[in-house]
Amino acid sequence: MLSLSDKPERNMVLLDDYEMEELDFVPIDPNHRSGYVVVLGKPNVGKSTLSNQMVGQKLSIVTDKPQTTRHRILGICSGADYQMILYDTPGVIEKKMHKLDTMMMKNVRSASINADCVLVVVDACKPPQKIDEVLEEGVGDLRDKLPTLLVLNKKDLIKPGEIAKKLEWYEKFTNVDEVIPVSAKYGHGVDDVKEWILSKLPCGPAYYPKDIASEHPERFFVAEIVREKIFMQYRDEVPYACQVNVVSYKTRPNAKDFIQVEIVVEKNSQKIILIGKEGKALKLLATAARLDIEDFLQKKVFLEVEVKVKENWRQNEGLLKHYGYGGQIQAL
Ligand SMILES: Nc1nc2c(ncn2[C@@H]2O[C@H](COP(=O)(O)OP(=O)(O)OP(=O)(O)O)[C@@H](O)[C@H]2O)c(=O)[nH]1
Ligand SMILES: [Mg+2]
């Protein structure tokens, strides 16, 4: 029997911190299942909220603005007899305005290379829409081979009768294996999604130790937390013009960890907005980010934030690769 009760512990470990040999000590269970799941969908439908719920901790930042997620984010959800490796991806967009958008979409596609199944998340509040484009961008030629679940999210926002109608529409007009209505925000239906995934994963041993939730280094999450606070504090185009890099991260045995972060913007006018009158806005941002970083790392830190201008960084392929958009995430 596959159990869903075992949530991963709140325990972040760097990839370098563990040795794969440790897995040799785990007795091989012939019924153990493991595999990769790619989470696709348009911007703002709740992909990150769903991924976080499944992993049991907040790995992906969530905001009410579209195009929050920029990298594919790996989250590991383990139980006694299963391990699901989830890829939360940036929202699939039609109009690619910058090189950054094109590179983000490449990262969506590359998440699907190892996929054993696909979740396509849609927003139940929106009129039903075909999902061909999302599948094309996300999995390309693999679309007919991979088991696909349509997750009808945000069901808490619509009436039960409406949910039934939308469910029927998606069952009729999309070529998916199943449709499950959920409310990722409140965790409703998330176990049904897990059950579906489990039924599609092949038998095999765990890829990662059972007590880790991600392979990204801590500094990656630090940068993401700062980016989330930027989205929450600033309006319009400003958050989209920001890139956050951790330039220094020093663990100190007898003092608070020292973290230096730079926010790169495209224009001086954006820098002025970020800093605010007498530096008040930046101070507010740094405090909000520090509190969340401390909560995430479970220790006190000293956070220094600086704003820099790099004109048109979103169009500069070299810079984009340097910032980690070229494939594997390099935390800066
Ligand atoms: N009411 C309600 N809101 C939800 C639900 N799931 C997500 N949201 C909200 O929808 C917004 C977008 O959620 P995200 O998880 O960031 O969406 P996303 O698909 O990852 O967005 P991108 O990364 O921008 O593509 C946030 O304000 C969430 O709180 C849900 O089940 N119910
Ligand atoms: Mg997201």
Short mmCIF file of C-alpha atoms and ligand atoms in Angstrom, two decimals:
data_model
loop_
_atom_site.label_atom_id
_atom_site.label_comp_id
_atom_site.label_asym_id
_atom_site.label_seq_id
_atom_site.Cartn_x
_atom_site.Cartn_y
_atom_site.Cartn_z
CA MET A 1 0.00 0.00 0.00
CA LEU A 2 1.36 3.42 -0.93
CA SER A 3 1.11 5.83 1.94
CA LEU A 4 0.84 9.60 1.61
CA SER A 5 1.16 10.53 5.23
CA ASP A 6 4.93 10.89 5.52
CA LYS A 7 5.79 14.52 4.81
CA PRO A 8 9.45 15.42 4.25
CA GLU A 9 11.02 17.10 7.24
CA ARG A 10 11.83 20.82 7.14
CA ASN A 11 15.38 19.98 6.42
CA MET A 12 17.41 21.65 3.70
CA VAL A 13 20.65 20.02 2.69
CA LEU A 14 23.01 21.15 -0.04
CA LEU A 15 23.62 18.61 -2.75
CA ASP A 16 27.30 18.57 -1.80
CA ASP A 17 26.40 17.85 1.80
CA TYR A 18 25.31 14.30 1.38
CA GLU A 19 26.77 11.26 -0.15
CA MET A 20 24.75 9.14 -2.53
CA GLU A 21 26.33 6.02 -0.99
CA GLU A 22 24.09 6.58 2.02
CA LEU A 23 21.26 5.29 -0.13
CA ASP A 24 22.96 1.88 -0.24
CA PHE A 25 21.91 1.31 3.37
CA VAL A 26 18.22 1.59 2.51
CA PRO A 27 16.86 -1.91 1.87
CA ILE A 28 15.48 -2.19 -1.65
CA ASP A 29 11.67 -2.35 -1.65
CA PRO A 30 10.46 -3.86 -4.96
CA ASN A 31 7.22 -1.85 -4.68
CA HIS A 32 8.96 1.48 -4.13
CA ARG A 33 8.04 4.07 -6.76
CA SER A 34 9.99 7.08 -7.89
CA GLY A 35 10.03 9.50 -10.79
CA TYR A 36 9.87 12.99 -12.20
CA VAL A 37 6.77 15.15 -12.53
CA VAL A 38 6.69 18.38 -14.54
CA VAL A 39 4.18 21.04 -13.48
CA LEU A 40 3.08 23.20 -16.41
CA GLY A 41 0.56 25.96 -17.00
CA LYS A 42 0.00 29.59 -17.90
CA PRO A 43 1.26 32.30 -15.54
CA ASN A 44 -0.53 32.81 -12.20
CA VAL A 45 -2.64 29.63 -12.28
CA GLY A 46 -1.10 28.30 -9.03
CA LYS A 47 1.70 25.96 -10.16
CA SER A 48 4.04 27.08 -7.40
CA THR A 49 1.31 26.97 -4.75
CA LEU A 50 0.51 23.39 -5.76
CA SER A 51 4.19 22.35 -5.86
CA ASN A 52 4.81 23.85 -2.42
CA GLN A 53 1.77 22.02 -1.01
CA MET A 54 2.96 18.71 -2.40
CA VAL A 55 6.51 19.11 -1.12
CA GLY A 56 5.22 20.31 2.24
CA GLN A 57 7.31 23.46 2.38
CA LYS A 58 7.63 26.75 0.56
CA LEU A 59 10.34 26.26 -2.04
CA SER A 60 8.83 28.38 -4.82
CA ILE A 61 7.87 31.96 -4.23
CA VAL A 62 4.20 32.81 -4.74
CA THR A 63 2.74 36.21 -5.58
CA ASP A 64 -0.50 37.48 -7.07
CA LYS A 65 1.41 38.66 -10.16
CA PRO A 66 1.95 36.60 -13.31
CA GLN A 67 5.45 35.43 -14.25
CA THR A 68 6.70 35.11 -10.69
CA THR A 69 8.65 31.89 -11.21
CA ARG A 70 11.66 32.32 -13.48
CA HIS A 71 13.64 29.11 -13.01
CA ARG A 72 12.49 25.55 -12.97
CA ILE A 73 12.43 24.63 -9.33
CA LEU A 74 13.01 21.11 -8.16
CA GLY A 75 11.03 19.96 -5.14
CA ILE A 76 11.22 16.48 -3.65
CA CYS A 77 8.21 14.84 -2.05
CA SER A 78 9.07 11.57 -0.30
CA GLY A 79 7.13 8.95 1.63
CA ALA A 80 8.07 5.54 2.98
CA ASP A 81 7.47 3.86 -0.37
CA TYR A 82 7.65 6.66 -2.93
CA GLN A 83 9.59 9.67 -4.10
CA MET A 84 8.14 12.25 -6.49
CA ILE A 85 10.53 14.79 -7.93
CA LEU A 86 8.55 17.82 -9.00
CA TYR A 87 9.63 20.51 -11.41
CA ASP A 88 7.74 23.75 -10.85
CA THR A 89 8.21 25.81 -14.03
CA PRO A 90 7.76 29.41 -15.22
CA GLY A 91 4.31 30.10 -16.71
CA VAL A 92 4.00 29.46 -20.44
CA ILE A 93 3.63 32.80 -22.22
CA GLU A 94 2.62 33.57 -25.79
CA LYS A 95 4.45 36.83 -26.42
CA LYS A 96 8.14 36.67 -25.65
CA MET A 97 9.20 40.25 -25.05
CA HIS A 98 12.77 39.70 -23.88
CA LYS A 99 15.55 37.13 -24.30
CA LEU A 100 14.81 36.30 -20.66
CA ASP A 101 11.34 35.04 -21.72
CA THR A 102 12.82 32.86 -24.47
CA MET A 103 15.38 31.41 -22.07
CA MET A 104 12.73 30.78 -19.42
CA MET A 105 10.65 28.86 -21.95
CA LYS A 106 13.69 26.75 -22.87
CA ASN A 107 14.01 25.89 -19.21
CA VAL A 108 10.36 24.83 -19.13
CA ARG A 109 11.00 22.41 -21.99
CA SER A 110 14.20 21.03 -20.49
CA ALA A 111 12.34 20.17 -17.27
CA SER A 112 10.36 17.61 -19.22
CA ILE A 113 13.31 15.56 -20.49
CA ASN A 114 13.20 13.16 -17.54
CA ALA A 115 9.46 13.45 -16.86
CA ASP A 116 7.41 10.35 -16.09
CA CYS A 117 4.16 12.33 -16.06
CA VAL A 118 2.84 15.86 -16.53
CA LEU A 119 0.50 18.08 -14.54
CA VAL A 120 -1.15 20.92 -16.46
CA VAL A 121 -2.58 23.43 -14.01
CA VAL A 122 -5.45 25.70 -15.12
CA ASP A 123 -7.35 28.42 -13.28
CA ALA A 124 -10.95 27.38 -12.57
CA CYS A 125 -12.03 31.06 -12.48
CA LYS A 126 -11.02 31.63 -16.09
CA PRO A 127 -13.13 30.53 -19.08
CA PRO A 128 -11.99 27.04 -20.15
CA GLN A 129 -9.12 27.11 -22.62
CA LYS A 130 -7.36 24.55 -24.75
CA ILE A 131 -4.02 23.48 -23.34
CA ASP A 132 -2.24 22.57 -26.62
CA GLU A 133 0.10 25.52 -26.47
CA VAL A 134 1.09 24.79 -22.87
CA LEU A 135 1.84 21.17 -23.75
CA GLU A 136 3.68 22.16 -26.92
CA GLU A 137 5.93 24.63 -25.07
CA GLY A 138 6.35 22.33 -22.08
CA VAL A 139 6.81 18.85 -23.45
CA GLY A 140 6.85 19.19 -27.26
CA ASP A 141 7.01 15.82 -29.01
CA LEU A 142 6.62 13.91 -25.75
CA ARG A 143 3.05 15.17 -25.34
CA ASP A 144 1.38 12.02 -26.64
CA LYS A 145 3.64 9.68 -24.69
CA LEU A 146 3.47 11.15 -21.21
CA PRO A 147 0.51 10.54 -18.88
CA THR A 148 -1.12 13.93 -18.32
CA LEU A 149 -3.31 15.18 -15.49
CA LEU A 150 -5.25 18.42 -15.77
CA VAL A 151 -5.42 20.14 -12.38
CA LEU A 152 -8.41 22.49 -12.18
CA ASN A 153 -7.10 24.83 -9.50
CA LYS A 154 -8.67 27.57 -7.34
CA LYS A 155 -11.91 25.62 -7.01
CA ASP A 156 -12.50 27.49 -3.74
CA LEU A 157 -13.26 30.60 -5.81
CA ILE A 158 -16.17 29.17 -7.82
CA LYS A 159 -19.53 27.50 -7.11
CA PRO A 160 -19.72 23.66 -7.10
CA GLY A 161 -22.07 23.70 -10.12
CA GLU A 162 -19.53 25.74 -12.08
CA ILE A 163 -16.76 23.30 -11.14
CA ALA A 164 -18.79 20.40 -12.57
CA LYS A 165 -19.33 22.31 -15.86
CA LYS A 166 -15.65 23.15 -16.21
CA LEU A 167 -14.63 19.61 -15.34
CA GLU A 168 -16.89 18.34 -18.10
CA TRP A 169 -15.50 20.84 -20.60
CA TYR A 170 -11.90 19.88 -19.91
CA GLU A 171 -12.72 16.17 -20.04
CA LYS A 172 -14.41 16.66 -23.40
CA PHE A 173 -12.12 19.14 -25.14
CA THR A 174 -8.66 18.22 -23.95
CA ASN A 175 -6.79 15.01 -24.49
CA VAL A 176 -5.75 14.42 -20.88
CA ASP A 177 -5.91 11.19 -18.87
CA GLU A 178 -7.81 12.72 -15.96
CA VAL A 179 -9.10 16.02 -14.56
CA ILE A 180 -8.95 16.71 -10.80
CA PRO A 181 -10.37 19.88 -9.21
CA VAL A 182 -8.24 21.23 -6.35
CA SER A 183 -7.66 24.23 -4.19
CA ALA A 184 -3.87 24.31 -3.94
CA LYS A 185 -3.98 27.29 -1.60
CA TYR A 186 -6.02 25.41 0.99
CA GLY A 187 -4.60 21.95 0.22
CA HIS A 188 -7.94 20.52 -0.94
CA GLY A 189 -7.61 17.73 -3.49
CA VAL A 190 -3.83 17.71 -3.29
CA ASP A 191 -3.77 14.11 -2.00
CA ASP A 192 -5.86 13.08 -5.04
CA VAL A 193 -3.19 14.62 -7.26
CA LYS A 194 -0.52 12.67 -5.36
CA GLU A 195 -2.48 9.43 -5.75
CA TRP A 196 -2.71 10.02 -9.50
CA ILE A 197 1.03 10.71 -9.76
CA LEU A 198 1.84 7.59 -7.73
CA SER A 199 -0.22 5.47 -10.08
CA LYS A 200 1.94 6.74 -12.98
CA LEU A 201 5.41 6.49 -11.46
CA PRO A 202 7.53 3.46 -12.30
CA CYS A 203 8.84 1.12 -9.61
CA GLY A 204 12.39 2.00 -8.63
CA PRO A 205 14.56 3.26 -5.78
CA ALA A 206 14.69 6.85 -4.54
CA TYR A 207 16.85 9.28 -6.52
CA TYR A 208 17.57 11.47 -3.52
CA PRO A 209 17.88 10.90 0.24
CA LYS A 210 14.39 10.86 1.76
CA ASP A 211 14.98 13.78 4.13
CA ILE A 212 15.76 16.49 1.60
CA ALA A 213 13.20 18.71 -0.11
CA SER A 214 15.36 20.27 -2.80
CA GLU A 215 18.78 20.24 -4.38
CA HIS A 216 19.10 23.97 -4.88
CA PRO A 217 21.66 25.65 -2.63
CA GLU A 218 20.44 27.87 0.19
CA ARG A 219 21.67 31.00 -1.60
CA PHE A 220 19.22 30.29 -4.44
CA PHE A 221 16.31 30.46 -2.00
CA VAL A 222 17.75 33.60 -0.38
CA ALA A 223 17.69 35.36 -3.77
CA GLU A 224 14.16 34.10 -4.44
CA ILE A 225 12.90 35.40 -1.08
CA VAL A 226 14.30 38.86 -1.87
CA ARG A 227 12.60 38.70 -5.27
CA GLU A 228 9.29 37.78 -3.66
CA LYS A 229 9.51 40.80 -1.37
CA ILE A 230 10.25 43.03 -4.39
CA PHE A 231 7.07 41.70 -6.07
CA MET A 232 5.11 42.42 -2.91
CA GLN A 233 6.44 45.92 -2.31
CA TYR A 234 6.76 47.48 -5.78
CA ARG A 235 4.25 47.90 -8.57
CA ASP A 236 3.98 47.70 -12.33
CA GLU A 237 7.11 46.90 -14.33
CA VAL A 238 9.64 47.39 -11.49
CA PRO A 239 9.62 43.79 -10.09
CA TYR A 240 9.99 42.40 -13.61
CA ALA A 241 13.06 44.55 -14.24
CA CYS A 242 14.82 43.17 -11.14
CA GLN A 243 17.35 40.38 -10.98
CA VAL A 244 18.57 39.34 -7.54
CA ASN A 245 22.07 37.91 -7.05
CA VAL A 246 23.67 36.72 -3.84
CA VAL A 247 27.19 38.11 -4.22
CA SER A 248 28.56 36.87 -0.90
CA TYR A 249 27.34 34.35 1.65
CA LYS A 250 29.55 33.83 4.67
CA THR A 251 28.71 31.39 7.42
CA ARG A 252 30.34 32.58 10.63
CA PRO A 253 30.61 30.26 13.64
CA ASN A 254 30.40 32.95 16.32
CA ALA A 255 28.35 35.59 14.55
CA LYS A 256 25.29 35.96 12.34
CA ASP A 257 25.71 34.67 8.77
CA PHE A 258 26.66 37.52 6.46
CA ILE A 259 24.73 37.72 3.20
CA GLN A 260 25.36 40.34 0.54
CA VAL A 261 22.73 40.70 -2.15
CA GLU A 262 22.65 42.86 -5.26
CA ILE A 263 19.47 43.82 -7.07
CA VAL A 264 20.12 44.53 -10.72
CA VAL A 265 17.70 46.86 -12.50
CA GLU A 266 17.59 48.14 -16.07
CA LYS A 267 17.33 51.89 -15.57
CA ASN A 268 18.39 54.52 -13.08
CA SER A 269 14.74 55.53 -12.64
CA GLN A 270 14.03 52.00 -11.34
CA LYS A 271 16.98 52.23 -8.95
CA ILE A 272 15.54 55.46 -7.55
CA ILE A 273 12.15 53.79 -6.99
CA LEU A 274 13.74 50.75 -5.32
CA ILE A 275 15.77 52.86 -2.92
CA GLY A 276 13.01 55.37 -2.19
CA LYS A 277 13.20 58.66 -0.31
CA GLU A 278 16.16 58.61 2.09
CA GLY A 279 16.57 54.88 1.39
CA LYS A 280 13.37 54.06 3.27
CA ALA A 281 11.88 51.73 0.66
CA LEU A 282 15.04 49.65 0.37
CA LYS A 283 15.32 49.42 4.13
CA LEU A 284 11.73 48.16 4.33
CA LEU A 285 12.47 45.61 1.64
CA ALA A 286 15.67 44.40 3.32
CA THR A 287 13.91 43.97 6.67
CA ALA A 288 11.01 42.01 5.18
CA ALA A 289 13.44 39.80 3.24
CA ARG A 290 15.72 39.25 6.25
CA LEU A 291 12.85 38.09 8.44
CA ASP A 292 11.74 35.52 5.86
CA ILE A 293 15.32 34.40 5.18
CA GLU A 294 15.83 33.87 8.92
CA ASP A 295 12.63 31.89 9.07
CA PHE A 296 13.70 29.79 6.11
CA LEU A 297 17.26 29.17 7.34
CA GLN A 298 16.20 28.90 10.99
CA LYS A 299 19.01 31.23 12.05
CA LYS A 300 19.81 34.92 12.34
CA VAL A 301 21.52 36.62 9.41
CA PHE A 302 22.99 39.97 8.53
CA LEU A 303 21.62 41.02 5.15
CA GLU A 304 23.14 43.75 3.03
CA VAL A 305 21.26 44.87 -0.09
CA GLU A 306 22.69 46.99 -2.89
CA VAL A 307 21.02 48.19 -6.11
CA LYS A 308 22.90 48.27 -9.41
CA VAL A 309 21.92 49.30 -12.94
CA LYS A 310 22.74 47.05 -15.89
CA GLU A 311 20.98 48.43 -18.93
CA ASN A 312 18.71 45.95 -20.69
CA TRP A 313 19.97 42.94 -18.76
CA ARG A 314 16.84 41.03 -19.85
CA GLN A 315 18.06 41.22 -23.46
CA ASN A 316 21.69 40.35 -22.77
CA GLU A 317 22.28 36.65 -23.38
CA GLY A 318 25.71 36.63 -21.74
CA LEU A 319 24.38 38.25 -18.58
CA LEU A 320 21.31 35.98 -18.57
CA LYS A 321 23.54 32.91 -18.70
CA HIS A 322 25.69 34.38 -15.94
CA TYR A 323 22.53 34.83 -13.86
CA GLY A 324 21.66 31.15 -14.30
CA TYR A 325 18.99 31.27 -17.02
CA GLY A 326 21.04 29.19 -19.44
CA GLY A 327 20.07 25.82 -17.98
CA GLN A 328 21.37 24.57 -14.67
CA ILE A 329 20.93 27.10 -11.90
CA GLN A 330 24.14 28.73 -10.83
CA ALA A 331 23.50 30.65 -7.66
CA LEU A 332 25.46 33.87 -7.83
N1 LIG B 1 -8.04 31.34 -4.01
C1 LIG B 1 -7.00 30.64 -4.44
N2 LIG B 1 -5.88 31.28 -4.83
C2 LIG B 1 -4.85 30.53 -5.27
C3 LIG B 1 -4.89 29.11 -5.34
N3 LIG B 1 -3.72 28.67 -5.82
C4 LIG B 1 -2.95 29.76 -6.04
N4 LIG B 1 -3.62 30.88 -5.71
C5 LIG B 1 -3.15 32.27 -5.81
O1 LIG B 1 -2.86 32.55 -7.17
C6 LIG B 1 -1.73 33.44 -7.26
C7 LIG B 1 -0.67 32.82 -8.16
O2 LIG B 1 -0.16 31.66 -7.53
P1 LIG B 1 1.25 31.04 -7.95
O3 LIG B 1 1.39 29.74 -7.25
O4 LIG B 1 2.34 32.04 -7.79
O5 LIG B 1 1.01 30.80 -9.51
P2 LIG B 1 2.04 30.30 -10.62
O6 LIG B 1 1.26 29.51 -11.59
O7 LIG B 1 3.19 29.62 -9.98
O8 LIG B 1 2.48 31.67 -11.27
P3 LIG B 1 3.80 32.01 -12.17
O9 LIG B 1 5.00 31.54 -11.42
O10 LIG B 1 3.75 33.49 -12.25
O11 LIG B 1 3.62 31.35 -13.48
C8 LIG B 1 -1.27 33.67 -5.83
O12 LIG B 1 -1.85 34.88 -5.38
C9 LIG B 1 -1.82 32.49 -5.07
O13 LIG B 1 -2.05 32.75 -3.70
C10 LIG B 1 -6.10 28.47 -4.90
O14 LIG B 1 -6.25 27.26 -4.90
N5 LIG B 1 -7.12 29.28 -4.48
MG MG B 2 5.21 30.07 -10.01
#
